[in-house]
Amino acid sequence: MRIPIVKGVIDRRILANYRVDPDVMARNLPSPFRPKLFKGYAIAGICLIRLTNIRPRLFPLPWGLTSENAAHRVAVEWEVDGETREGVFIPRRDTDSRLNTWLGGTVFPGVHHHARFDVHETEEALSVSMRSDDGRARVHVVGNVADRLPATSVFTSIAEASAFFASGSLGYSTTDTPGRYDGLELRCDQWQVAPLAVAEIESSYFEDETLFPQGSASFDCALLMRRLALEWHGREDLCCPSVAPA
C-alpha cells in the first residue's frame, strides 16, 4: 500500500523504551523480522505522539487533523534481496481519532484501534495515559524533562540514544492480512530529543508475562521530542508467509 505524502507537526512525542531479552523478543516477532540488538539487548517500547496539522503535502491547507496516538514498537532488522534493512516493527497502534480507525489499513498504514487518552502536560512535566476501547492495551507514563539519561540505561549518552532511534524511521505495521505489513517512513526536518525522567510507567504489553516472562523486559529510558515538522512517506509492503510467534 502506498499512501500520499503527508505532512504535519509532531507536537509532542514520548519514546518510552525497554531493554528486552533478545531470545524472548525474537519469539514475539513474526517473519521476516529479528531484534536489532544494542549491547546484547533487544530494544522495544511505546511511542506516545500527538500530531497536529496533518494533511496531504499536495494540498497546502491552512489547517489539518490533530490526534493522540500510541504505538508499541520494536527495533528490528530484516533481509531484502540479501541486504540487511533496519527500522521498527509495530505490533499495535492506538488512536483517539475515529478517522484513523476507519482508514487504518487502507489510507493510513496498519490497523488502528480506538482508545481514550488522558493527557496533562506543561513544558516541564508530562502525564499521558491510554486505554483502548477493546480493553487489550493500556499505557501510563508520568515524567519530567531532565538533563541526562538514567544511570541504569544501556545508552551512555543522549547522542548515543538519539542515533539509535533516528535509524528507526522506517516502520512496518500489522494489517488485517496475516503476513502482510504496511510500510511508512517518518522524515523530520530536525531530529532533536531530550531525556525524560520517568516517575511512573505501566504497559499492558510489557507486563504480559505470557509474552515477556518476569525479568525479561525492563524499563530503560525515555526520550521527548516537541514541535518538529514531519513528513510521512509510504513505502513498499512486506509480504511474508504468516508465522505465529512461538
Short mmCIF file of C-alpha atoms in Angstrom, two decimals:
data_model
loop_
_atom_site.label_atom_id
_atom_site.label_comp_id
_atom_site.label_asym_id
_atom_site.label_seq_id
_atom_site.Cartn_x
_atom_site.Cartn_y
_atom_site.Cartn_z
CA MET A 1 0.00 0.00 0.00
CA ARG A 2 1.29 3.45 -0.93
CA ILE A 3 -0.21 6.49 0.76
CA PRO A 4 0.17 10.07 -0.46
CA ILE A 5 2.95 12.05 1.20
CA VAL A 6 1.51 13.51 4.40
CA LYS A 7 2.95 16.41 6.36
CA GLY A 8 2.29 17.90 9.77
CA VAL A 9 3.84 18.59 13.16
CA ILE A 10 4.97 16.34 16.00
CA ASP A 11 3.56 18.47 18.79
CA ARG A 12 4.79 16.00 21.42
CA ARG A 13 6.38 12.57 21.19
CA ILE A 14 7.46 10.36 24.09
CA LEU A 15 9.60 7.32 23.36
CA ALA A 16 9.45 5.13 26.48
CA ASN A 17 11.97 2.35 25.96
CA TYR A 18 12.55 -1.12 27.36
CA ARG A 19 15.56 -3.40 27.17
CA VAL A 20 14.43 -6.95 26.46
CA ASP A 21 15.98 -10.40 26.47
CA PRO A 22 16.74 -10.96 22.77
CA ASP A 23 15.53 -14.57 22.69
CA VAL A 24 12.22 -13.57 24.30
CA MET A 25 11.80 -10.67 21.88
CA ALA A 26 12.57 -12.89 18.91
CA ARG A 27 9.76 -15.26 19.91
CA ASN A 28 7.32 -12.34 19.77
CA LEU A 29 8.31 -11.19 16.27
CA PRO A 30 6.85 -12.53 13.04
CA SER A 31 8.94 -13.39 9.99
CA PRO A 32 10.96 -11.73 8.47
CA PHE A 33 11.87 -9.58 11.49
CA ARG A 34 14.56 -10.19 14.09
CA PRO A 35 15.54 -7.95 17.02
CA LYS A 36 18.11 -5.27 16.36
CA LEU A 37 20.47 -5.66 19.29
CA PHE A 38 22.25 -2.96 21.27
CA LYS A 39 24.88 -4.10 23.77
CA GLY A 40 23.26 -7.53 23.78
CA TYR A 41 19.68 -6.35 24.36
CA ALA A 42 16.65 -6.05 22.14
CA ILE A 43 15.18 -2.54 22.34
CA ALA A 44 11.40 -2.05 22.32
CA GLY A 45 8.99 0.49 23.69
CA ILE A 46 6.00 2.75 23.38
CA CYS A 47 5.62 5.86 21.25
CA LEU A 48 3.08 8.36 22.62
CA ILE A 49 2.66 11.04 19.99
CA ARG A 50 0.36 13.99 19.46
CA LEU A 51 0.19 15.01 15.81
CA THR A 52 -1.17 18.34 14.64
CA ASN A 53 -1.96 19.92 11.27
CA ILE A 54 -1.79 16.56 9.47
CA ARG A 55 -2.68 16.93 5.79
CA PRO A 56 -1.58 15.73 2.31
CA ARG A 57 1.53 17.58 1.13
CA LEU A 58 -0.05 18.30 -2.25
CA PHE A 59 -2.77 20.37 -0.59
CA PRO A 60 -1.23 23.35 1.27
CA LEU A 61 -4.23 23.82 3.52
CA PRO A 62 -4.07 26.24 6.49
CA TRP A 63 -5.46 23.51 8.78
CA GLY A 64 -5.16 19.77 9.33
CA LEU A 65 -6.05 16.89 11.63
CA THR A 66 -4.98 16.56 15.26
CA SER A 67 -4.80 13.25 17.13
CA GLU A 68 -3.28 11.48 20.13
CA ASN A 69 -1.67 8.17 19.21
CA ALA A 70 0.18 5.27 20.80
CA ALA A 71 2.31 2.66 19.07
CA HIS A 72 4.10 -0.31 20.56
CA ARG A 73 7.32 -0.71 18.62
CA VAL A 74 10.38 -2.96 18.40
CA ALA A 75 13.75 -2.12 16.81
CA VAL A 76 14.25 -4.77 14.14
CA GLU A 77 16.32 -5.92 11.21
CA TRP A 78 15.31 -8.00 8.18
CA GLU A 79 16.68 -9.06 4.82
CA VAL A 80 15.60 -7.87 1.36
CA ASP A 81 17.42 -9.37 -1.64
CA GLY A 82 20.36 -10.29 0.56
CA GLU A 83 20.65 -6.78 2.05
CA THR A 84 20.05 -6.05 5.74
CA ARG A 85 17.45 -3.37 6.42
CA GLU A 86 16.57 -1.83 9.76
CA GLY A 87 13.65 0.00 11.27
CA VAL A 88 10.81 -0.77 13.67
CA PHE A 89 8.06 -3.37 13.77
CA ILE A 90 4.76 -2.05 15.17
CA PRO A 91 2.52 -4.82 16.52
CA ARG A 92 -0.21 -2.42 17.63
CA ARG A 93 -1.41 1.13 17.00
CA ASP A 94 -4.00 3.00 19.11
CA THR A 95 -5.53 6.42 18.44
CA ASP A 96 -8.23 8.77 19.70
CA SER A 97 -9.14 9.62 16.10
CA ARG A 98 -12.17 7.85 14.67
CA LEU A 99 -10.95 8.79 11.20
CA ASN A 100 -7.66 6.96 11.78
CA THR A 101 -9.51 3.84 12.92
CA TRP A 102 -11.79 3.91 9.86
CA LEU A 103 -8.97 4.49 7.37
CA GLY A 104 -6.22 2.46 9.08
CA GLY A 105 -5.08 -0.34 6.82
CA THR A 106 -6.50 1.37 3.74
CA VAL A 107 -5.36 5.01 3.59
CA PHE A 108 -3.23 5.06 6.76
CA PRO A 109 -0.75 2.20 7.24
CA GLY A 110 -1.67 -0.50 9.72
CA VAL A 111 -4.75 -1.29 11.75
CA HIS A 112 -5.60 1.46 14.26
CA HIS A 113 -7.58 0.69 17.42
CA HIS A 114 -9.68 3.38 19.03
CA ALA A 115 -8.61 4.42 22.54
CA ARG A 116 -9.19 7.05 25.22
CA PHE A 117 -6.29 9.31 26.16
CA ASP A 118 -5.86 11.36 29.34
CA VAL A 119 -3.10 13.94 28.93
CA HIS A 120 -1.77 16.55 31.34
CA GLU A 121 1.38 18.45 30.49
CA THR A 122 3.41 21.58 30.98
CA GLU A 123 6.78 22.50 29.49
CA GLU A 124 8.48 20.54 32.29
CA ALA A 125 6.06 17.78 33.34
CA LEU A 126 4.01 15.25 31.37
CA SER A 127 1.40 12.63 32.19
CA VAL A 128 -0.08 10.52 29.38
CA SER A 129 -2.47 7.63 29.90
CA MET A 130 -4.15 5.49 27.24
CA ARG A 131 -6.76 2.75 27.47
CA SER A 132 -8.11 1.07 24.34
CA ASP A 133 -11.84 0.57 23.81
CA ASP A 134 -11.29 -3.17 23.31
CA GLY A 135 -9.56 -3.42 26.71
CA ARG A 136 -6.44 -5.01 25.23
CA ALA A 137 -4.00 -2.11 25.56
CA ARG A 138 -3.17 0.19 28.45
CA VAL A 139 -0.30 2.65 28.89
CA HIS A 140 0.55 5.18 31.60
CA VAL A 141 3.67 7.38 31.65
CA VAL A 142 4.48 10.22 34.05
CA GLY A 143 7.73 12.12 33.84
CA ASN A 144 9.68 15.36 33.91
CA VAL A 145 12.14 16.88 31.47
CA ALA A 146 15.68 16.00 32.57
CA ASP A 147 19.24 16.74 31.53
CA ARG A 148 20.57 13.17 31.46
CA LEU A 149 19.54 9.58 30.96
CA PRO A 150 19.13 7.21 33.92
CA ALA A 151 22.41 5.75 35.13
CA THR A 152 20.92 2.29 34.54
CA SER A 153 20.27 2.89 30.82
CA VAL A 154 22.18 0.86 28.24
CA PHE A 155 22.76 4.14 26.40
CA THR A 156 25.73 6.07 27.76
CA SER A 157 24.72 9.44 26.31
CA ILE A 158 21.88 11.35 24.69
CA ALA A 159 23.80 11.34 21.41
CA GLU A 160 24.10 7.54 21.51
CA ALA A 161 20.40 7.07 22.21
CA SER A 162 19.42 9.66 19.60
CA ALA A 163 21.46 7.95 16.90
CA PHE A 164 19.93 4.56 17.69
CA PHE A 165 16.34 5.74 17.47
CA ALA A 166 16.92 8.02 14.47
CA SER A 167 17.77 4.88 12.48
CA GLY A 168 14.28 3.53 13.18
CA SER A 169 12.46 5.95 10.87
CA LEU A 170 11.08 3.14 8.68
CA GLY A 171 8.24 1.27 10.36
CA TYR A 172 6.15 -1.75 9.41
CA SER A 173 2.71 -2.22 10.94
CA THR A 174 0.42 -5.22 11.24
CA THR A 175 -2.60 -5.37 8.95
CA ASP A 176 -5.79 -7.43 8.67
CA THR A 177 -3.95 -9.72 6.24
CA PRO A 178 -1.70 -12.22 8.06
CA GLY A 179 1.88 -11.95 6.84
CA ARG A 180 1.47 -8.52 5.21
CA TYR A 181 2.94 -5.39 6.83
CA ASP A 182 2.32 -1.79 5.76
CA GLY A 183 5.43 0.38 5.40
CA LEU A 184 5.79 4.02 6.42
CA GLU A 185 8.87 6.25 6.68
CA LEU A 186 8.93 9.22 9.06
CA ARG A 187 11.06 12.18 8.00
CA CYS A 188 11.76 15.13 10.31
CA ASP A 189 13.30 18.46 9.30
CA GLN A 190 15.27 18.21 12.53
CA TRP A 191 15.85 15.29 14.89
CA GLN A 192 16.02 16.61 18.44
CA VAL A 193 15.46 14.55 21.58
CA ALA A 194 15.69 15.35 25.28
CA PRO A 195 15.76 12.95 28.25
CA LEU A 196 12.55 12.40 30.17
CA ALA A 197 12.94 11.25 33.79
CA VAL A 198 10.10 8.77 34.30
CA ALA A 199 8.43 8.56 37.70
CA GLU A 200 5.65 6.12 36.73
CA ILE A 201 5.28 3.73 33.81
CA GLU A 202 2.77 0.99 33.03
CA SER A 203 2.30 -1.04 29.88
CA SER A 204 -0.13 -3.92 29.47
CA TYR A 205 2.08 -5.22 26.64
CA PHE A 206 5.38 -5.40 28.52
CA GLU A 207 3.64 -6.53 31.73
CA ASP A 208 2.04 -9.51 29.94
CA GLU A 209 4.04 -12.45 31.32
CA THR A 210 2.70 -14.76 28.61
CA LEU A 211 4.78 -12.66 26.21
CA PHE A 212 7.54 -11.42 28.50
CA PRO A 213 8.32 -13.72 31.44
CA GLN A 214 9.21 -11.95 34.67
CA GLY A 215 12.57 -10.18 34.40
CA SER A 216 12.82 -10.41 30.60
CA ALA A 217 11.74 -6.80 29.92
CA SER A 218 12.87 -3.80 31.97
CA PHE A 219 12.29 -0.08 31.55
CA ASP A 220 15.45 1.57 30.24
CA CYS A 221 14.90 5.26 29.45
CA ALA A 222 12.53 7.76 27.86
CA LEU A 223 13.08 10.49 25.31
CA LEU A 224 10.98 13.54 24.46
CA MET A 225 10.51 15.35 21.16
CA ARG A 226 8.45 18.52 20.68
CA ARG A 227 7.24 20.77 17.88
CA LEU A 228 9.05 19.19 14.95
CA ALA A 229 7.84 19.32 11.35
CA LEU A 230 7.36 15.89 9.79
CA GLU A 231 6.56 14.12 6.57
CA TRP A 232 5.27 10.58 6.16
CA HIS A 233 6.23 8.66 3.04
CA GLY A 234 4.57 5.37 2.18
CA ARG A 235 6.96 2.51 1.48
CA GLU A 236 6.58 -0.89 -0.12
CA ASP A 237 4.68 -3.52 1.84
CA LEU A 238 6.42 -6.55 3.24
CA CYS A 239 4.59 -9.74 2.40
CA CYS A 240 5.72 -12.93 4.03
CA PRO A 241 4.19 -16.29 4.97
CA SER A 242 2.32 -15.90 8.24
CA VAL A 243 4.41 -17.25 11.09
CA ALA A 244 2.86 -17.18 14.55
CA PRO A 245 5.23 -16.35 17.43
CA ALA A 246 6.42 -19.48 19.27
#
